[in-house]
């Protein structure tokens, strides 16, 4: 369970700075990500969804925080097994990051990797060759 300090901090930001202030949005994202990390997707996903909508409304869809919030929402959907919602968000995030940040930016590469992982999940389990000694493991990045 996330620390109660996340909720207290968010409440204070909302009271002092208002619902749509960028610091409030960051605090709300932190709480949502704490729920996600704790495995509480029932609380994380609605909060990530609302926060993503607010980021885009306040900061615009190309702002790095908006792109990050879309990526976090997509990752939560992916973790929940809701690939029908995750994949379009991942595709959109990759497209925007490529356009805004460029193909070689680390965030763009993370988006590409996350989308590849979602495509792999959608394809379902398959037989993989046994790992040979010295062969690297496939990389996996977080949200």
PDB file of C-alpha atoms in Angstrom:
ATOM      1  CA  UNK A   1       0.000   0.000   0.000  1.00  0.00           C
ATOM      2  CA  UNK A   2       1.367   3.451  -0.864  1.00  0.00           C
ATOM      3  CA  UNK A   3       2.506   5.794   1.854  1.00  0.00           C
ATOM      4  CA  UNK A   4      -0.267   8.029   3.208  1.00  0.00           C
ATOM      5  CA  UNK A   5       2.123  10.918   2.558  1.00  0.00           C
ATOM      6  CA  UNK A   6       1.276  10.709  -1.172  1.00  0.00           C
ATOM      7  CA  UNK A   7      -2.402  11.320  -0.438  1.00  0.00           C
ATOM      8  CA  UNK A   8      -1.668  14.061   2.098  1.00  0.00           C
ATOM      9  CA  UNK A   9       0.697  15.812  -0.285  1.00  0.00           C
ATOM     10  CA  UNK A  10      -1.817  15.646  -3.120  1.00  0.00           C
ATOM     11  CA  UNK A  11      -4.560  17.060  -0.895  1.00  0.00           C
ATOM     12  CA  UNK A  12      -2.305  19.933   0.128  1.00  0.00           C
ATOM     13  CA  UNK A  13      -1.300  20.707  -3.484  1.00  0.00           C
ATOM     14  CA  UNK A  14      -4.986  20.697  -4.497  1.00  0.00           C
ATOM     15  CA  UNK A  15      -5.846  23.085  -1.647  1.00  0.00           C
ATOM     16  CA  UNK A  16      -2.914  25.469  -2.124  1.00  0.00           C
ATOM     17  CA  UNK A  17      -2.277  25.401  -5.880  1.00  0.00           C
ATOM     18  CA  UNK A  18      -5.520  24.053  -7.327  1.00  0.00           C
ATOM     19  CA  UNK A  19      -6.545  20.927  -9.249  1.00  0.00           C
ATOM     20  CA  UNK A  20      -4.789  21.787 -12.524  1.00  0.00           C
ATOM     21  CA  UNK A  21      -1.444  23.182 -11.363  1.00  0.00           C
ATOM     22  CA  UNK A  22       1.506  21.230 -12.836  1.00  0.00           C
ATOM     23  CA  UNK A  23       2.817  20.403  -9.335  1.00  0.00           C
ATOM     24  CA  UNK A  24      -0.606  19.015  -8.417  1.00  0.00           C
ATOM     25  CA  UNK A  25      -0.610  16.907 -11.575  1.00  0.00           C
ATOM     26  CA  UNK A  26       2.842  15.568 -10.705  1.00  0.00           C
ATOM     27  CA  UNK A  27       1.682  14.719  -7.193  1.00  0.00           C
ATOM     28  CA  UNK A  28      -1.405  12.952  -8.593  1.00  0.00           C
ATOM     29  CA  UNK A  29       0.840  10.994 -10.987  1.00  0.00           C
ATOM     30  CA  UNK A  30       3.067  10.001  -8.070  1.00  0.00           C
ATOM     31  CA  UNK A  31       0.071   8.652  -6.143  1.00  0.00           C
ATOM     32  CA  UNK A  32      -1.199   6.768  -9.206  1.00  0.00           C
ATOM     33  CA  UNK A  33       2.241   5.266  -9.810  1.00  0.00           C
ATOM     34  CA  UNK A  34       2.445   4.233  -6.153  1.00  0.00           C
ATOM     35  CA  UNK A  35      -0.856   2.365  -6.548  1.00  0.00           C
ATOM     36  CA  UNK A  36       0.482   0.800  -9.762  1.00  0.00           C
ATOM     37  CA  UNK A  37       3.691  -0.304  -8.075  1.00  0.00           C
ATOM     38  CA  UNK A  38       1.690  -1.768  -5.188  1.00  0.00           C
ATOM     39  CA  UNK A  39      -0.345  -3.777  -7.697  1.00  0.00           C
ATOM     40  CA  UNK A  40      -3.574  -1.869  -7.026  1.00  0.00           C
ATOM     41  CA  UNK A  41      -4.586  -1.418 -10.660  1.00  0.00           C
ATOM     42  CA  UNK A  42      -8.201  -0.775  -9.650  1.00  0.00           C
ATOM     43  CA  UNK A  43      -7.088   2.500  -8.080  1.00  0.00           C
ATOM     44  CA  UNK A  44      -4.131   3.213 -10.360  1.00  0.00           C
ATOM     45  CA  UNK A  45      -5.843   3.056 -13.751  1.00  0.00           C
ATOM     46  CA  UNK A  46      -8.691   5.532 -13.101  1.00  0.00           C
ATOM     47  CA  UNK A  47      -6.253   7.953 -11.482  1.00  0.00           C
ATOM     48  CA  UNK A  48      -3.733   7.568 -14.333  1.00  0.00           C
ATOM     49  CA  UNK A  49      -6.526   8.086 -16.856  1.00  0.00           C
ATOM     50  CA  UNK A  50      -7.785  11.269 -15.180  1.00  0.00           C
ATOM     51  CA  UNK A  51      -4.255  12.587 -14.722  1.00  0.00           C
ATOM     52  CA  UNK A  52      -3.420  11.931 -18.361  1.00  0.00           C
ATOM     53  CA  UNK A  53      -6.499  13.876 -19.497  1.00  0.00           C
ATOM     54  CA  UNK A  54      -5.573  16.777 -17.217  1.00  0.00           C
ATOM     55  CA  UNK A  55      -1.961  16.793 -18.411  1.00  0.00           C
ATOM     56  CA  UNK A  56      -3.080  17.078 -22.024  1.00  0.00           C
ATOM     57  CA  UNK A  57      -5.654  19.752 -21.192  1.00  0.00           C
ATOM     58  CA  UNK A  58      -3.263  21.882 -19.118  1.00  0.00           C
ATOM     59  CA  UNK A  59       0.105  21.265 -20.786  1.00  0.00           C
ATOM     60  CA  UNK A  60      -0.810  20.072 -24.294  1.00  0.00           C
ATOM     61  CA  UNK A  61      -0.387  16.636 -25.822  1.00  0.00           C
ATOM     62  CA  UNK A  62       3.279  17.134 -26.773  1.00  0.00           C
ATOM     63  CA  UNK A  63       4.546  18.208 -23.350  1.00  0.00           C
ATOM     64  CA  UNK A  64       6.976  15.645 -21.872  1.00  0.00           C
ATOM     65  CA  UNK A  65       4.758  15.209 -18.784  1.00  0.00           C
ATOM     66  CA  UNK A  66       1.724  14.534 -21.008  1.00  0.00           C
ATOM     67  CA  UNK A  67       3.666  11.972 -23.024  1.00  0.00           C
ATOM     68  CA  UNK A  68       4.907  10.338 -19.825  1.00  0.00           C
ATOM     69  CA  UNK A  69       1.404  10.200 -18.361  1.00  0.00           C
ATOM     70  CA  UNK A  70       0.095   8.555 -21.546  1.00  0.00           C
ATOM     71  CA  UNK A  71       2.915   6.025 -21.395  1.00  0.00           C
ATOM     72  CA  UNK A  72       2.198   5.282 -17.715  1.00  0.00           C
ATOM     73  CA  UNK A  73      -1.508   4.756 -18.439  1.00  0.00           C
ATOM     74  CA  UNK A  74      -0.658   2.433 -21.331  1.00  0.00           C
ATOM     75  CA  UNK A  75       1.716   0.438 -19.131  1.00  0.00           C
ATOM     76  CA  UNK A  76      -0.976   0.013 -16.495  1.00  0.00           C
ATOM     77  CA  UNK A  77      -3.439  -1.225 -19.126  1.00  0.00           C
ATOM     78  CA  UNK A  78      -0.767  -3.601 -20.409  1.00  0.00           C
ATOM     79  CA  UNK A  79      -0.119  -4.934 -16.907  1.00  0.00           C
ATOM     80  CA  UNK A  80      -3.872  -5.407 -16.458  1.00  0.00           C
ATOM     81  CA  UNK A  81      -3.937  -7.399 -19.706  1.00  0.00           C
ATOM     82  CA  UNK A  82      -6.102  -4.795 -21.471  1.00  0.00           C
ATOM     83  CA  UNK A  83      -4.095  -4.694 -24.675  1.00  0.00           C
ATOM     84  CA  UNK A  84      -7.020  -3.243 -26.648  1.00  0.00           C
ATOM     85  CA  UNK A  85      -6.562  -0.033 -24.670  1.00  0.00           C
ATOM     86  CA  UNK A  86      -2.810  -0.255 -24.143  1.00  0.00           C
ATOM     87  CA  UNK A  87      -1.624  -0.706 -27.718  1.00  0.00           C
ATOM     88  CA  UNK A  88      -3.297   2.399 -29.249  1.00  0.00           C
ATOM     89  CA  UNK A  89      -1.905   4.513 -26.402  1.00  0.00           C
ATOM     90  CA  UNK A  90       1.556   3.019 -26.866  1.00  0.00           C
ATOM     91  CA  UNK A  91       1.394   3.580 -30.633  1.00  0.00           C
ATOM     92  CA  UNK A  92       0.312   7.197 -30.146  1.00  0.00           C
ATOM     93  CA  UNK A  93       3.013   7.810 -27.548  1.00  0.00           C
ATOM     94  CA  UNK A  94       5.706   6.423 -29.819  1.00  0.00           C
ATOM     95  CA  UNK A  95       4.487   8.501 -32.777  1.00  0.00           C
ATOM     96  CA  UNK A  96       4.414  11.740 -30.736  1.00  0.00           C
ATOM     97  CA  UNK A  97       7.785  11.081 -29.106  1.00  0.00           C
ATOM     98  CA  UNK A  98       9.362  10.370 -32.481  1.00  0.00           C
ATOM     99  CA  UNK A  99       7.989  13.633 -33.827  1.00  0.00           C
ATOM    100  CA  UNK A 100       8.726  15.770 -30.762  1.00  0.00           C
ATOM    101  CA  UNK A 101      11.906  14.210 -29.366  1.00  0.00           C
ATOM    102  CA  UNK A 102      13.387  12.404 -32.357  1.00  0.00           C
ATOM    103  CA  UNK A 103      14.017   8.757 -33.075  1.00  0.00           C
ATOM    104  CA  UNK A 104      17.181   8.509 -30.956  1.00  0.00           C
ATOM    105  CA  UNK A 105      15.872  10.084 -27.741  1.00  0.00           C
ATOM    106  CA  UNK A 106      15.914   7.675 -24.772  1.00  0.00           C
ATOM    107  CA  UNK A 107      12.179   8.215 -24.103  1.00  0.00           C
ATOM    108  CA  UNK A 108      11.409   7.361 -27.740  1.00  0.00           C
ATOM    109  CA  UNK A 109      13.445   4.186 -27.470  1.00  0.00           C
ATOM    110  CA  UNK A 110      11.611   3.216 -24.260  1.00  0.00           C
ATOM    111  CA  UNK A 111       8.291   3.779 -26.058  1.00  0.00           C
ATOM    112  CA  UNK A 112       9.408   1.583 -28.938  1.00  0.00           C
ATOM    113  CA  UNK A 113      10.456  -1.161 -26.522  1.00  0.00           C
ATOM    114  CA  UNK A 114       7.179  -0.935 -24.572  1.00  0.00           C
ATOM    115  CA  UNK A 115       5.152  -1.187 -27.785  1.00  0.00           C
ATOM    116  CA  UNK A 116       7.188  -4.199 -28.906  1.00  0.00           C
ATOM    117  CA  UNK A 117       6.488  -5.859 -25.560  1.00  0.00           C
ATOM    118  CA  UNK A 118       2.731  -5.207 -25.921  1.00  0.00           C
ATOM    119  CA  UNK A 119       2.750  -6.652 -29.439  1.00  0.00           C
ATOM    120  CA  UNK A 120       4.562  -9.704 -28.067  1.00  0.00           C
ATOM    121  CA  UNK A 121       1.942 -10.073 -25.318  1.00  0.00           C
ATOM    122  CA  UNK A 122      -0.860  -9.807 -27.869  1.00  0.00           C
ATOM    123  CA  UNK A 123       0.745 -12.547 -29.962  1.00  0.00           C
ATOM    124  CA  UNK A 124       0.488 -14.840 -26.964  1.00  0.00           C
ATOM    125  CA  UNK A 125       2.866 -17.394 -25.557  1.00  0.00           C
ATOM    126  CA  UNK A 126       5.134 -19.147 -27.943  1.00  0.00           C
ATOM    127  CA  UNK A 127       7.986 -21.537 -27.705  1.00  0.00           C
ATOM    128  CA  UNK A 128      11.309 -19.850 -27.335  1.00  0.00           C
ATOM    129  CA  UNK A 129      14.670 -21.449 -27.901  1.00  0.00           C
ATOM    130  CA  UNK A 130      16.518 -22.318 -24.748  1.00  0.00           C
ATOM    131  CA  UNK A 131      18.854 -19.608 -23.586  1.00  0.00           C
ATOM    132  CA  UNK A 132      22.418 -20.473 -24.406  1.00  0.00           C
ATOM    133  CA  UNK A 133      25.188 -19.701 -21.908  1.00  0.00           C
ATOM    134  CA  UNK A 134      26.436 -16.154 -22.419  1.00  0.00           C
ATOM    135  CA  UNK A 135      23.368 -15.104 -24.436  1.00  0.00           C
ATOM    136  CA  UNK A 136      21.871 -11.805 -23.136  1.00  0.00           C
ATOM    137  CA  UNK A 137      18.339 -11.711 -21.813  1.00  0.00           C
ATOM    138  CA  UNK A 138      15.775  -9.595 -23.632  1.00  0.00           C
ATOM    139  CA  UNK A 139      15.584  -6.122 -22.110  1.00  0.00           C
ATOM    140  CA  UNK A 140      12.377  -4.934 -20.399  1.00  0.00           C
ATOM    141  CA  UNK A 141      11.815  -1.315 -19.419  1.00  0.00           C
ATOM    142  CA  UNK A 142       9.227   0.039 -16.983  1.00  0.00           C
ATOM    143  CA  UNK A 143       6.509   2.575 -17.721  1.00  0.00           C
TER     144      UNK A 143
END
